[in-house]
Coordinates of C-alpha atoms in Angstrom, one line a residue:
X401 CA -17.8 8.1 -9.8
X402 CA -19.6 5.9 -8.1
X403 CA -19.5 3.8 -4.8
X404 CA -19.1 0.6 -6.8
X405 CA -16.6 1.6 -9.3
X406 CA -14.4 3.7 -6.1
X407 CA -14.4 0.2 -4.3
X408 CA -13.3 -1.7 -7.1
X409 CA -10.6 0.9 -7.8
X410 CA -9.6 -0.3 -4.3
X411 CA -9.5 -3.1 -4.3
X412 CA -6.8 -3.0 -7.3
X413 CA -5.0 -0.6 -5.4
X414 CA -4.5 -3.1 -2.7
X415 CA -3.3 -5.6 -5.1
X416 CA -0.9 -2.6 -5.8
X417 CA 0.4 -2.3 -2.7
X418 CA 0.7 -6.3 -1.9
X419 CA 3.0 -5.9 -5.4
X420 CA 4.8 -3.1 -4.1
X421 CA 5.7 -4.5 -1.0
X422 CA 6.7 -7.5 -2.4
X423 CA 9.1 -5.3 -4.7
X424 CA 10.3 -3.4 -2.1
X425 CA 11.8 -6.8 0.0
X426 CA 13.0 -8.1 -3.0
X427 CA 14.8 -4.7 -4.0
X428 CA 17.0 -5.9 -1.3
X429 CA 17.3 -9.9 -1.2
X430 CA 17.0 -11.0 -4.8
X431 CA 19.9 -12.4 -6.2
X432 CA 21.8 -12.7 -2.8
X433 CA 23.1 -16.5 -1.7
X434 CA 20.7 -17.8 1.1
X435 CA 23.1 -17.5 3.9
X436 CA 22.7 -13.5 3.3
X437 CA 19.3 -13.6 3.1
X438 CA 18.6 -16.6 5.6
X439 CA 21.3 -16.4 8.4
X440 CA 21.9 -19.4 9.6
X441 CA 21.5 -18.7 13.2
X442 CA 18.6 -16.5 13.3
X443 CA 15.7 -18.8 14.6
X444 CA 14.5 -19.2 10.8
X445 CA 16.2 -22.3 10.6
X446 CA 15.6 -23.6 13.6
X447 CA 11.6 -23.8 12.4
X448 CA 12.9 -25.0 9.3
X449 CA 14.5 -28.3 11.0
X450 CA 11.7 -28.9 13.8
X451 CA 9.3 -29.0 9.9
X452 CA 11.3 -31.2 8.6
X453 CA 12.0 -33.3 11.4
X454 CA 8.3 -33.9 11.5
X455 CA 7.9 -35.3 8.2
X456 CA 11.4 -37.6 8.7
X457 CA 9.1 -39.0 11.8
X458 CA 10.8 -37.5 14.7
X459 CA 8.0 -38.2 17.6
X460 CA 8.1 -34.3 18.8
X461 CA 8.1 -31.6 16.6
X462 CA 11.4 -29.7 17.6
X463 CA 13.4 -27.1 18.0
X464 CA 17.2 -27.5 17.9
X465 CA 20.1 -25.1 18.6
X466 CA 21.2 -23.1 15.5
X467 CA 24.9 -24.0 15.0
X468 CA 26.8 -26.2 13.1
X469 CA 24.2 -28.2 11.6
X470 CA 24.6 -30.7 9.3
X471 CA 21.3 -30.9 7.9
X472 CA 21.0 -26.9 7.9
X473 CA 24.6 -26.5 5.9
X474 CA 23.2 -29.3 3.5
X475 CA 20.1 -27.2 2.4
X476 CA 22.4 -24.3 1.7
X477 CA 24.9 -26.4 -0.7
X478 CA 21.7 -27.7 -2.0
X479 CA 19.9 -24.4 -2.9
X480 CA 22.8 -23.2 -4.3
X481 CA 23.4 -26.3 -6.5
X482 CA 20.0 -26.4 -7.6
X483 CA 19.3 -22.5 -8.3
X484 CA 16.5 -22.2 -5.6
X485 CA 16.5 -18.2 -5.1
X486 CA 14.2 -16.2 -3.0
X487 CA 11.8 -15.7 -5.6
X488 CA 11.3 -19.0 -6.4
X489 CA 9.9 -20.5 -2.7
X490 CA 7.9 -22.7 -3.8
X491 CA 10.9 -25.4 -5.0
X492 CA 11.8 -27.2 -2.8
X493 CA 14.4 -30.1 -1.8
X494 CA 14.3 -33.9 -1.6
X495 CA 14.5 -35.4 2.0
X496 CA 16.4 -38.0 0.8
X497 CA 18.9 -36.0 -0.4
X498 CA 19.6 -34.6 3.0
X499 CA 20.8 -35.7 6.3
X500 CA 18.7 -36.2 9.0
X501 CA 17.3 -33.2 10.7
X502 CA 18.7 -32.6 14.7
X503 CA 16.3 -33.1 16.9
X504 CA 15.7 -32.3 20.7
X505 CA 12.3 -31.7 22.6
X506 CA 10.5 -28.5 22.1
X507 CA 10.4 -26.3 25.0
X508 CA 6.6 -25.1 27.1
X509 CA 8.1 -21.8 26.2
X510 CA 7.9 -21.4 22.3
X511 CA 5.6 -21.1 19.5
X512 CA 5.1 -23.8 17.8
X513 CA 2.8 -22.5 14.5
X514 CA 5.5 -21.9 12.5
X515 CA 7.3 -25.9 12.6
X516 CA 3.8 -28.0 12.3
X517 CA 2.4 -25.6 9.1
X518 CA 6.4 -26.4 8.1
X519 CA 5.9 -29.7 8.5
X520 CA 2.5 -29.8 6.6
X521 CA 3.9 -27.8 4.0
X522 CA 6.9 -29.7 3.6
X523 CA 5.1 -33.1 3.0
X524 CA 3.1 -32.1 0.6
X525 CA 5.8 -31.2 -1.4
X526 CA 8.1 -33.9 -0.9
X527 CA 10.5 -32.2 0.3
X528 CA 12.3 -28.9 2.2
X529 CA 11.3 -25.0 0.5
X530 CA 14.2 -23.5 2.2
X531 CA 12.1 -19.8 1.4
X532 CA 8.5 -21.1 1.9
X533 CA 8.1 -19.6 5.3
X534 CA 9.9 -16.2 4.3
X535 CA 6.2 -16.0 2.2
X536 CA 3.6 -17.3 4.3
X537 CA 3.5 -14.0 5.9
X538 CA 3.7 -11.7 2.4
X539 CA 1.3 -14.7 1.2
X540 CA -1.8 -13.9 3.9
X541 CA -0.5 -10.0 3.6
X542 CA -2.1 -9.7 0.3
X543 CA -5.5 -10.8 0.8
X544 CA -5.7 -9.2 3.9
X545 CA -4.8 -6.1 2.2
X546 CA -7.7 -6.0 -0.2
X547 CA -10.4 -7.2 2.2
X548 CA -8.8 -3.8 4.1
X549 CA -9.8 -1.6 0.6
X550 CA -13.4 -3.8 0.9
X551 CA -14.1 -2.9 4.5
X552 CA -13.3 0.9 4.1
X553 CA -15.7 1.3 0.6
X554 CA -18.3 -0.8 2.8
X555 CA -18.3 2.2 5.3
X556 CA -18.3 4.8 3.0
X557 CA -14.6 5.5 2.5
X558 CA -13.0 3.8 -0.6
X559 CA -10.3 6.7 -1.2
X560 CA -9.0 6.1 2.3
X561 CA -8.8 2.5 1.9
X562 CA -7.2 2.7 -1.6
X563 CA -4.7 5.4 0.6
X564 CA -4.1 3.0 3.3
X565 CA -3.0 0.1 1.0
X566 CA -1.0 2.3 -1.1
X567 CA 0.9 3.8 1.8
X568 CA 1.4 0.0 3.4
X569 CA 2.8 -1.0 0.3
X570 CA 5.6 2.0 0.0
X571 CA 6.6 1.6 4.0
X572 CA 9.9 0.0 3.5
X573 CA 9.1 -1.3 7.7
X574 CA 6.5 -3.6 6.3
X575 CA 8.0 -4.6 3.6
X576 CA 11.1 -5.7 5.8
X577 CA 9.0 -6.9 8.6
X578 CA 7.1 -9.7 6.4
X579 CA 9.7 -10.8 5.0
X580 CA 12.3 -10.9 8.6
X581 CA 13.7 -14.3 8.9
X582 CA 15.0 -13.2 12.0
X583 CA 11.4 -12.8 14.0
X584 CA 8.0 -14.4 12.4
X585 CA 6.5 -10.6 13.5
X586 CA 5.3 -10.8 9.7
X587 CA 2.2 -12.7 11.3
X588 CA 1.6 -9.7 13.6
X589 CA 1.6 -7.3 10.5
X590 CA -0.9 -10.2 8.7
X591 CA -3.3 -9.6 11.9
X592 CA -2.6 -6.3 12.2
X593 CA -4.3 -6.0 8.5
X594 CA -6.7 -8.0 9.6
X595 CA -8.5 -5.6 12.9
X596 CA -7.5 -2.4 10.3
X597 CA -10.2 -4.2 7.8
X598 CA -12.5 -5.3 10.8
X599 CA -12.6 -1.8 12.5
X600 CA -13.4 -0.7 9.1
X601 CA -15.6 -3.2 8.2
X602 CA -18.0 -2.4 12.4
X603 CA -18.0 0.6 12.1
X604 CA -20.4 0.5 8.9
X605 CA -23.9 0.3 8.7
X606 CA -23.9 -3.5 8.8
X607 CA -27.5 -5.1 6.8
X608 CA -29.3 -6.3 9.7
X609 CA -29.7 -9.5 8.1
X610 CA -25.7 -10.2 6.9
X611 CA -25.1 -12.2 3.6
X612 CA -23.7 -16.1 3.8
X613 CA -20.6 -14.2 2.2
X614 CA -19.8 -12.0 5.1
X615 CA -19.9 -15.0 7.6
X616 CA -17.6 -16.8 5.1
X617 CA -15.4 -14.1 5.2
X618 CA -15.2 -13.6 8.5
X619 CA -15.0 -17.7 9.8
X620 CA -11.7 -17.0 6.9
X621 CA -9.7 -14.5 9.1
X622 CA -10.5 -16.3 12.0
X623 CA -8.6 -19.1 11.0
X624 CA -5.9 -16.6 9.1
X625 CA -5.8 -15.0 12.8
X626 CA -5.7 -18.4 14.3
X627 CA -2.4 -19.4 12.1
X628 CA -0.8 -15.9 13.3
X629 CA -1.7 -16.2 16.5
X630 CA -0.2 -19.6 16.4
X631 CA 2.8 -18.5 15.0
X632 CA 3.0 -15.3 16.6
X633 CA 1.7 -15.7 20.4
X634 CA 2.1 -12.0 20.5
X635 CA -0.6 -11.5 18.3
X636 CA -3.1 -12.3 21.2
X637 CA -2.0 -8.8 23.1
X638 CA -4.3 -7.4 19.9
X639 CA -7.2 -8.5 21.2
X640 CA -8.3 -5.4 22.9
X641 CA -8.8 -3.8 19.8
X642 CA -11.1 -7.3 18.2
X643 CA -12.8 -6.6 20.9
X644 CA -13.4 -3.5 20.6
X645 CA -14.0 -3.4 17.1
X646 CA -16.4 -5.9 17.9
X647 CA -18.5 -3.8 20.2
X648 CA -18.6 -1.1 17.9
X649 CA -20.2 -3.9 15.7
X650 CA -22.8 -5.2 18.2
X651 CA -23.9 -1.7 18.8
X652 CA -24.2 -0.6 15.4
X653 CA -26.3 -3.4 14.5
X654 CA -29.2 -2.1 16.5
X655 CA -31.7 -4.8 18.0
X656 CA -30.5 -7.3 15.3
X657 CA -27.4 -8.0 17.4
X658 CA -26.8 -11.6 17.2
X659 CA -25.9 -11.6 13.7
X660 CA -23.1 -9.0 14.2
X661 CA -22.8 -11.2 17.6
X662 CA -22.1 -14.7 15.5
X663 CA -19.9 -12.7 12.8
X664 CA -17.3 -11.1 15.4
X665 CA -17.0 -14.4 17.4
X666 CA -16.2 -15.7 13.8
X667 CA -13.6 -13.9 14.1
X668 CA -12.2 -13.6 17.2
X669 CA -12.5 -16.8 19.0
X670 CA -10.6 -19.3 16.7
X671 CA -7.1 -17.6 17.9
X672 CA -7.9 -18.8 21.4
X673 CA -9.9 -21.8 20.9
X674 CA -7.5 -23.2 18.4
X675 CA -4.3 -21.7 20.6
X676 CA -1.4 -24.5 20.8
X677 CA -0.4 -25.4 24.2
X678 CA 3.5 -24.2 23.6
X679 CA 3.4 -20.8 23.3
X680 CA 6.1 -18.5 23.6
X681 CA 7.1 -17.1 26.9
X682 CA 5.5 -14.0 27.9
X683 CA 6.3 -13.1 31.8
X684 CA 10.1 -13.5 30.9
X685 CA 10.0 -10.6 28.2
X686 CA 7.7 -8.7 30.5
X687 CA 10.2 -8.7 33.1
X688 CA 13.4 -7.5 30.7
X689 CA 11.3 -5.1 28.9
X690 CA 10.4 -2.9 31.8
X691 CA 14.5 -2.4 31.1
X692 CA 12.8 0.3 28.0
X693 CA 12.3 3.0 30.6
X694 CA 13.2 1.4 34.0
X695 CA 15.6 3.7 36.1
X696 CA 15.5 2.0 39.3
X697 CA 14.7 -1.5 39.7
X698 CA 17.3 -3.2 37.6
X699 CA 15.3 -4.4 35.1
X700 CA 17.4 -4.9 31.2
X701 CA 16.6 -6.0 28.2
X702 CA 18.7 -8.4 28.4
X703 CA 19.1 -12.5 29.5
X704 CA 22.1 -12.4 31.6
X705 CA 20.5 -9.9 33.7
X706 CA 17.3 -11.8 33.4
X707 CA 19.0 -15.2 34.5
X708 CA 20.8 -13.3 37.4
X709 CA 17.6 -12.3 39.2
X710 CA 16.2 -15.9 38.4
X711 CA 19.2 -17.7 40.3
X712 CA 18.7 -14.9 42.8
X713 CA 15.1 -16.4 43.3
X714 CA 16.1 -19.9 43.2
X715 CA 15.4 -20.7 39.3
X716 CA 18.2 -22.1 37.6
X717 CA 16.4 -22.7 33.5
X718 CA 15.9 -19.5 31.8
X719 CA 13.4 -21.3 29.6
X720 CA 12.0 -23.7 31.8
X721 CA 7.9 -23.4 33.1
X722 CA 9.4 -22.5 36.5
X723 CA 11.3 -19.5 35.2
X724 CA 8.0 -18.0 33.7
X725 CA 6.0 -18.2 36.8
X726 CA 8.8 -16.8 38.9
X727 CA 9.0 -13.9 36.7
X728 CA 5.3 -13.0 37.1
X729 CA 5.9 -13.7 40.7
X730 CA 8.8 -11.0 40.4
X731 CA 6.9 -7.9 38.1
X732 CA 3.7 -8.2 40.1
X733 CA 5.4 -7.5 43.0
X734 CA 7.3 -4.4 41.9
X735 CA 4.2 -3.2 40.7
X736 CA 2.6 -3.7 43.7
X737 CA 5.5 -2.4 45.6
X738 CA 5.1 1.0 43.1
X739 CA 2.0 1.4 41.0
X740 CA 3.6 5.2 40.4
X741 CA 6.8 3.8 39.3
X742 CA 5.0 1.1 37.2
X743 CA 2.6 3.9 35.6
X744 CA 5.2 6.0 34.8
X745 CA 6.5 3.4 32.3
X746 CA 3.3 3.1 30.8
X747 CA 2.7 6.5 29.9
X748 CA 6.6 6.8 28.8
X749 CA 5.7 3.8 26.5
X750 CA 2.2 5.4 25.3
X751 CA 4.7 8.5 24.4
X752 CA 7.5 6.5 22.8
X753 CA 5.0 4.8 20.4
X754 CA 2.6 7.4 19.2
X755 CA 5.8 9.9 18.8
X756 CA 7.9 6.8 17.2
X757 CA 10.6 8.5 19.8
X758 CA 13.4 6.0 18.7
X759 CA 13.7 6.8 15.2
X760 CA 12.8 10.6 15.3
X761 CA 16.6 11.4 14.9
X762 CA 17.2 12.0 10.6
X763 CA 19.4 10.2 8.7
X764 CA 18.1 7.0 9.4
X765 CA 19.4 7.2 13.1
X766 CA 18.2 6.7 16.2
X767 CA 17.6 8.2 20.0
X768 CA 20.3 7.8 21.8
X769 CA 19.7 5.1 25.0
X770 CA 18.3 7.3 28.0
X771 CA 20.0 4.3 30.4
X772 CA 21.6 0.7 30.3
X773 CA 18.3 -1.0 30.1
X774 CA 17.9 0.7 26.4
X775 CA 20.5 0.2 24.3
X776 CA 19.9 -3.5 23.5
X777 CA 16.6 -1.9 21.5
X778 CA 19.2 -0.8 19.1
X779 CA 20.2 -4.1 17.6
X780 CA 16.0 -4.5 17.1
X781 CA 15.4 -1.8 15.3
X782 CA 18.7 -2.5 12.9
X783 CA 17.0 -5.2 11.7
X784 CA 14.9 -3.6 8.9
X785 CA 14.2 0.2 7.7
X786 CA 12.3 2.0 9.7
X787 CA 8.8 3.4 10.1
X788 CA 9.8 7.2 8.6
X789 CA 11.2 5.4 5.6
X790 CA 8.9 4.8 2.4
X791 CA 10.1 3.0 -0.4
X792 CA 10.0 2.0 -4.5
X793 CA 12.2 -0.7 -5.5
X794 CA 15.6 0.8 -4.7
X795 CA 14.3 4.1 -4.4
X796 CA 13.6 5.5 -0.6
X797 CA 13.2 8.6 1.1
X798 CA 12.9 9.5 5.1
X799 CA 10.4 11.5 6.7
X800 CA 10.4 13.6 9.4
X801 CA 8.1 11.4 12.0
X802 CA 5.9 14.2 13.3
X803 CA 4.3 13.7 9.8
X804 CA 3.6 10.2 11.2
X805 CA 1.9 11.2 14.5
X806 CA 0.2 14.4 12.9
X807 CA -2.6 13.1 10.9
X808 CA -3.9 11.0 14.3
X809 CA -3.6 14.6 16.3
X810 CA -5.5 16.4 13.4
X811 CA -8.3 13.8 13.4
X812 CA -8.8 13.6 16.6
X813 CA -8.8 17.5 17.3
X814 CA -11.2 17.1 14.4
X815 CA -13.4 14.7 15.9
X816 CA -13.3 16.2 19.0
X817 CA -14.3 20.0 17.5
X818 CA -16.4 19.2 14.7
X819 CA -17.8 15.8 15.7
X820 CA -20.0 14.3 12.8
X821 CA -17.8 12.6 10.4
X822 CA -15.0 12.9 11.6
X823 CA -16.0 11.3 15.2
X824 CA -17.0 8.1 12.8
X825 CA -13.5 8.7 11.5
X826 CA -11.7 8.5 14.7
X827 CA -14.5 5.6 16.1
X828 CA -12.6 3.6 13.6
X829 CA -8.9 4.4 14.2
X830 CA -9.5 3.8 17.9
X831 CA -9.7 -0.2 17.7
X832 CA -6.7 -0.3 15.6
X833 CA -4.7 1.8 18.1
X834 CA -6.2 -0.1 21.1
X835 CA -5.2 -3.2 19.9
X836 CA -1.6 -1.9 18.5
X837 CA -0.7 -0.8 22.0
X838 CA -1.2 -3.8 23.3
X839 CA 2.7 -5.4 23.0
X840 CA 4.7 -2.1 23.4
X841 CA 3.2 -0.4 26.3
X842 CA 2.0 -4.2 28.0
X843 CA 5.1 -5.6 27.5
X844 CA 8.0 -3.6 25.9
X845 CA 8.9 -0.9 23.6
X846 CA 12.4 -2.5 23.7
X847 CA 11.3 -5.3 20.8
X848 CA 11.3 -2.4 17.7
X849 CA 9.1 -4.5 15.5
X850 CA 5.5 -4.0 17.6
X851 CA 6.4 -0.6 18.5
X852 CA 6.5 0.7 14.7
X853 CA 3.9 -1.5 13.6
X854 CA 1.9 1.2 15.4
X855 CA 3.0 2.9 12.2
X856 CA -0.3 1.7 10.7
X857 CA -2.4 3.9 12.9
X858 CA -1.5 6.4 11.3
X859 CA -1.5 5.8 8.0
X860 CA -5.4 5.0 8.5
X861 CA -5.4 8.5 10.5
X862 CA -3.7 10.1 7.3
X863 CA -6.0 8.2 4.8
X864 CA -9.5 9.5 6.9
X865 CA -8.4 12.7 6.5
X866 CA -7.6 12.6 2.8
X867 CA -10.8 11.5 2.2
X868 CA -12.4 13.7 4.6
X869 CA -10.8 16.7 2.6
X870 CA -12.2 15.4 -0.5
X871 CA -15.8 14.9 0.7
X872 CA -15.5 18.4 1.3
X873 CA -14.0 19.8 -1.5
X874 CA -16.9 17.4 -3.3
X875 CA -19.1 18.9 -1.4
X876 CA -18.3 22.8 -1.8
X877 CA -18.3 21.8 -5.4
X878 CA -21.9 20.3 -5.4
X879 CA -23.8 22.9 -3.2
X880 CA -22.8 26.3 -5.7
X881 CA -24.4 23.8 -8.6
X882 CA -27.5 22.7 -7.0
X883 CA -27.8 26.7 -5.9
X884 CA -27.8 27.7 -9.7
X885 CA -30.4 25.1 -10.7
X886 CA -33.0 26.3 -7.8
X887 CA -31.9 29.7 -9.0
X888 CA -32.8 28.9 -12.5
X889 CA -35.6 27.0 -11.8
X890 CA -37.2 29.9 -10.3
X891 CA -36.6 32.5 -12.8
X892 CA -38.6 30.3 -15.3
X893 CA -41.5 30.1 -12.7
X894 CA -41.4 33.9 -12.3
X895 CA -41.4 33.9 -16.4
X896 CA -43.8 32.0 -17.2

């Protein structure tokens, strides 16, 4: 079979596994009444109003407390009246026929991606999707998903990509985590995609001239990286791997660098050039999620102990610009005070996310919290299936999770042992992992979401070494028949 045909075969497999995720969220929301599917106090809705308030000509873009709303209980009796289901996002509801939207000033401290493509969304419509931005994520997912299957056929590797999509599809984690109304962390599974198909994509022998179609492509996930970003300030704690990726690029590319130059800054710079200015706090989560493995210096994941040391320091506002400095104030110095306390963490985090430590326990359960600061991780990580769990439709099954972390141990012992191959195997897992690593062990394992998005890793490690094994058993297969035609060929020489 050749190259061609393998990469097609891909790239419908990805379509596959787009479908199959989409089957496997809707396995469990079709059908149900929005409230169930749409709580009305996840922060959801409070994107939903600040959109909507920007078309009804509120002068900031806003995020309101979500209780009690008039406007919010109004867009349930109307989806209910009108038969808007989850499956049909793209209907959507008069303004008119609702009251106005709450407003109240949007805070320094949040993203703000989400409410302004709301409010774009929402006036070209006419009116309020109450599920459109349940599918943006699932929406970019898909694409991203077969430009994966491209970039591995590009290197070589079209069986591991056609894996890769397929196994994405069946994780019943991404197929929760796209569609969570509960955190927009779909956006960091869209750019997670995204550097899988990019690492891919470097670590191939790029032309050194590249086509008008491969700056296209790549000027297209920098803005779709630039709208997660936006909607996901998180997302920008995977730069490390971009980066990397991208130096893998630039190297590759010989003395013909500055096309492979142009094509990564394509890609990378539009999520900081095009960054808002509100952006959600980072310092604050820093600060509670050293609570993951903490033992000594009271951190917790948690905002009550996170407001106590504030008013300890003099800082009233939990969400206020002041309260974000003053916690970097406050981790720098304990790290300062303790680098061996701080690195300790780190590694324990390192540990925690290649093992997937927290839902190694069968039965769909997890660890049990090592300390106070750990516990509130359990709420997180309730919020969808987990990383072990694979699904079709209503069917699911659990596996044990050294079969997660094994196929990244195998390659790189692999890599490490055999080199060849299998170094160019691991050369391309690396980005992903350095950029996946970014939120849990920089910031927190406490969050769930980031932490088994690591997940991805490795499915790539598992779908390298699938198609390593069948290269080789090509391979084994090839080399007896090319032996028996040079042995034939000489026993007509000797014969004639």
């Amino acid at each position: 079979m050749t190259q061609r045909r393998l990469a097609a075969i891909g790239v419908l497999a990805a379509a596959g596994g787009a479908a199959l995720l989409v089957v496997n969220a809707l396995a469990v929301r079709a059908g149900r009444p929005l409230p169930e599917v749409l709580p009305l106090t996840y922060r959801y809705w409070e994107d939903v109003r600040a959109g909507a308030a920007a078309v009804a000509g509120a002068s900031d873009v806003a995020l309101v407390p979500a209780s009690g709303d008039a406007f919010t209980e109004a867009v349930v009796t109307e989806t209910a009246r009108r038969g808007i289901e989850v499956t049909t996002f793209w209907r959507s509801i008069p303004l008119d026929d609702l009251p106005p939207p709450t407003t109240d000033r949007i805070t320094a401290l949040e993203d703000v991606g989400r409410a302004r493509l709301l409010a774009v969304a929402f006036r070209a419509m006419g009116g309020v999707a109450p599920y459109l931005l349940l599918w943006v994520p699932v929406l970019l997912a898909a694409p991203a998903l077969c430009v994966l299957a491209g970039a591995f056929a590009s290197m070589g590797r079209p069986l591991a990509g056609i894996v890769l999509t397929l196994l994405a599809g069946a994780s019943a984690f991404f197929a929760d985590a796209l569609f969570l109304s509960y955190s927009p962390v779909g956006f960091y599974v869209v750019a997670l995609f995204l550097l899988a198909a990019f690492s891919a994509w470097a670590a191939s022998t790029p032309a050194l001239r590249p086509r008008p179609a491969e700056f296209a492509l790549a000027l297209a996930g920098g803005l779709t990286l630039a709208l997660c970003a936006a909607c996901r300030g998180g997302v920008l704690l995977l730069a490390p791997g971009f980066f990397a990726a991208g130096l893998v690029l630039v190297i590759r590319a010989g003395r013909e660098r500055w096309p492979a130059v142009a094509i990564a800054a394509l890609l990378i710079v539009p999520a900081f050039a095009l960054r808002p200015s509100e952006s959600h706090s980072l310092w604050i989560g820093v600060w509670e999620g050293l609570g993951d493995f903490d033992r000594e210096r009271d951190h917790f994941w948690s905002d009550a102990a996170a407001k106590r040391a504030l008013r300890a320091a003099g800082v009233d506002d939990l969400r206020g610009l002041a309260a974000e400095g003053t916690m970097r104030r406050l981790v720098l110095a304990d790290v300062r005070d303790d680098p061996a306390w701080y690195a300790a963490i780190l590694a324990r985090r390192v540990r925690a996310v290649l093992r997937q430590d927290k839902i190694a326990p069968p039965g769909h359960a997890l660890a049990a919290p090592n300390g106070p600061g750990e516990g509130a991780m359990d709420g997180y990580y309730g919020l969808t299936r987990h990383a072990d769990t694979y699904a079709m439709g209503n069917a699911s099954v659990e596996v044990p999770t050294w079969m997660l972390w094994a196929p990244l141990a195998l390659l790189a012992t692999l890599a490490l042992a055999r080199g060849g191959e299998w170094r160019r195997d691991l050369i391309v897992v690396a980005p992903i992992a350095a950029g996946a690593l970014g939120v849990p062990v920089l910031v927190s394992t406490a969050g769930a979401f980031e932490t088994q998005a690591f997940v991805l890793v490795h499915l790539a490690a598992a779908a390298l070494l699938v198609d390593g094994a069948a290269r080789t058993v090509r391979g084994r297969s090839i080399r007896p028949a090319v032996a028996r035609e040079g042995s034939s060929a000489t026993t007509a020489r000797d014969t004639a």
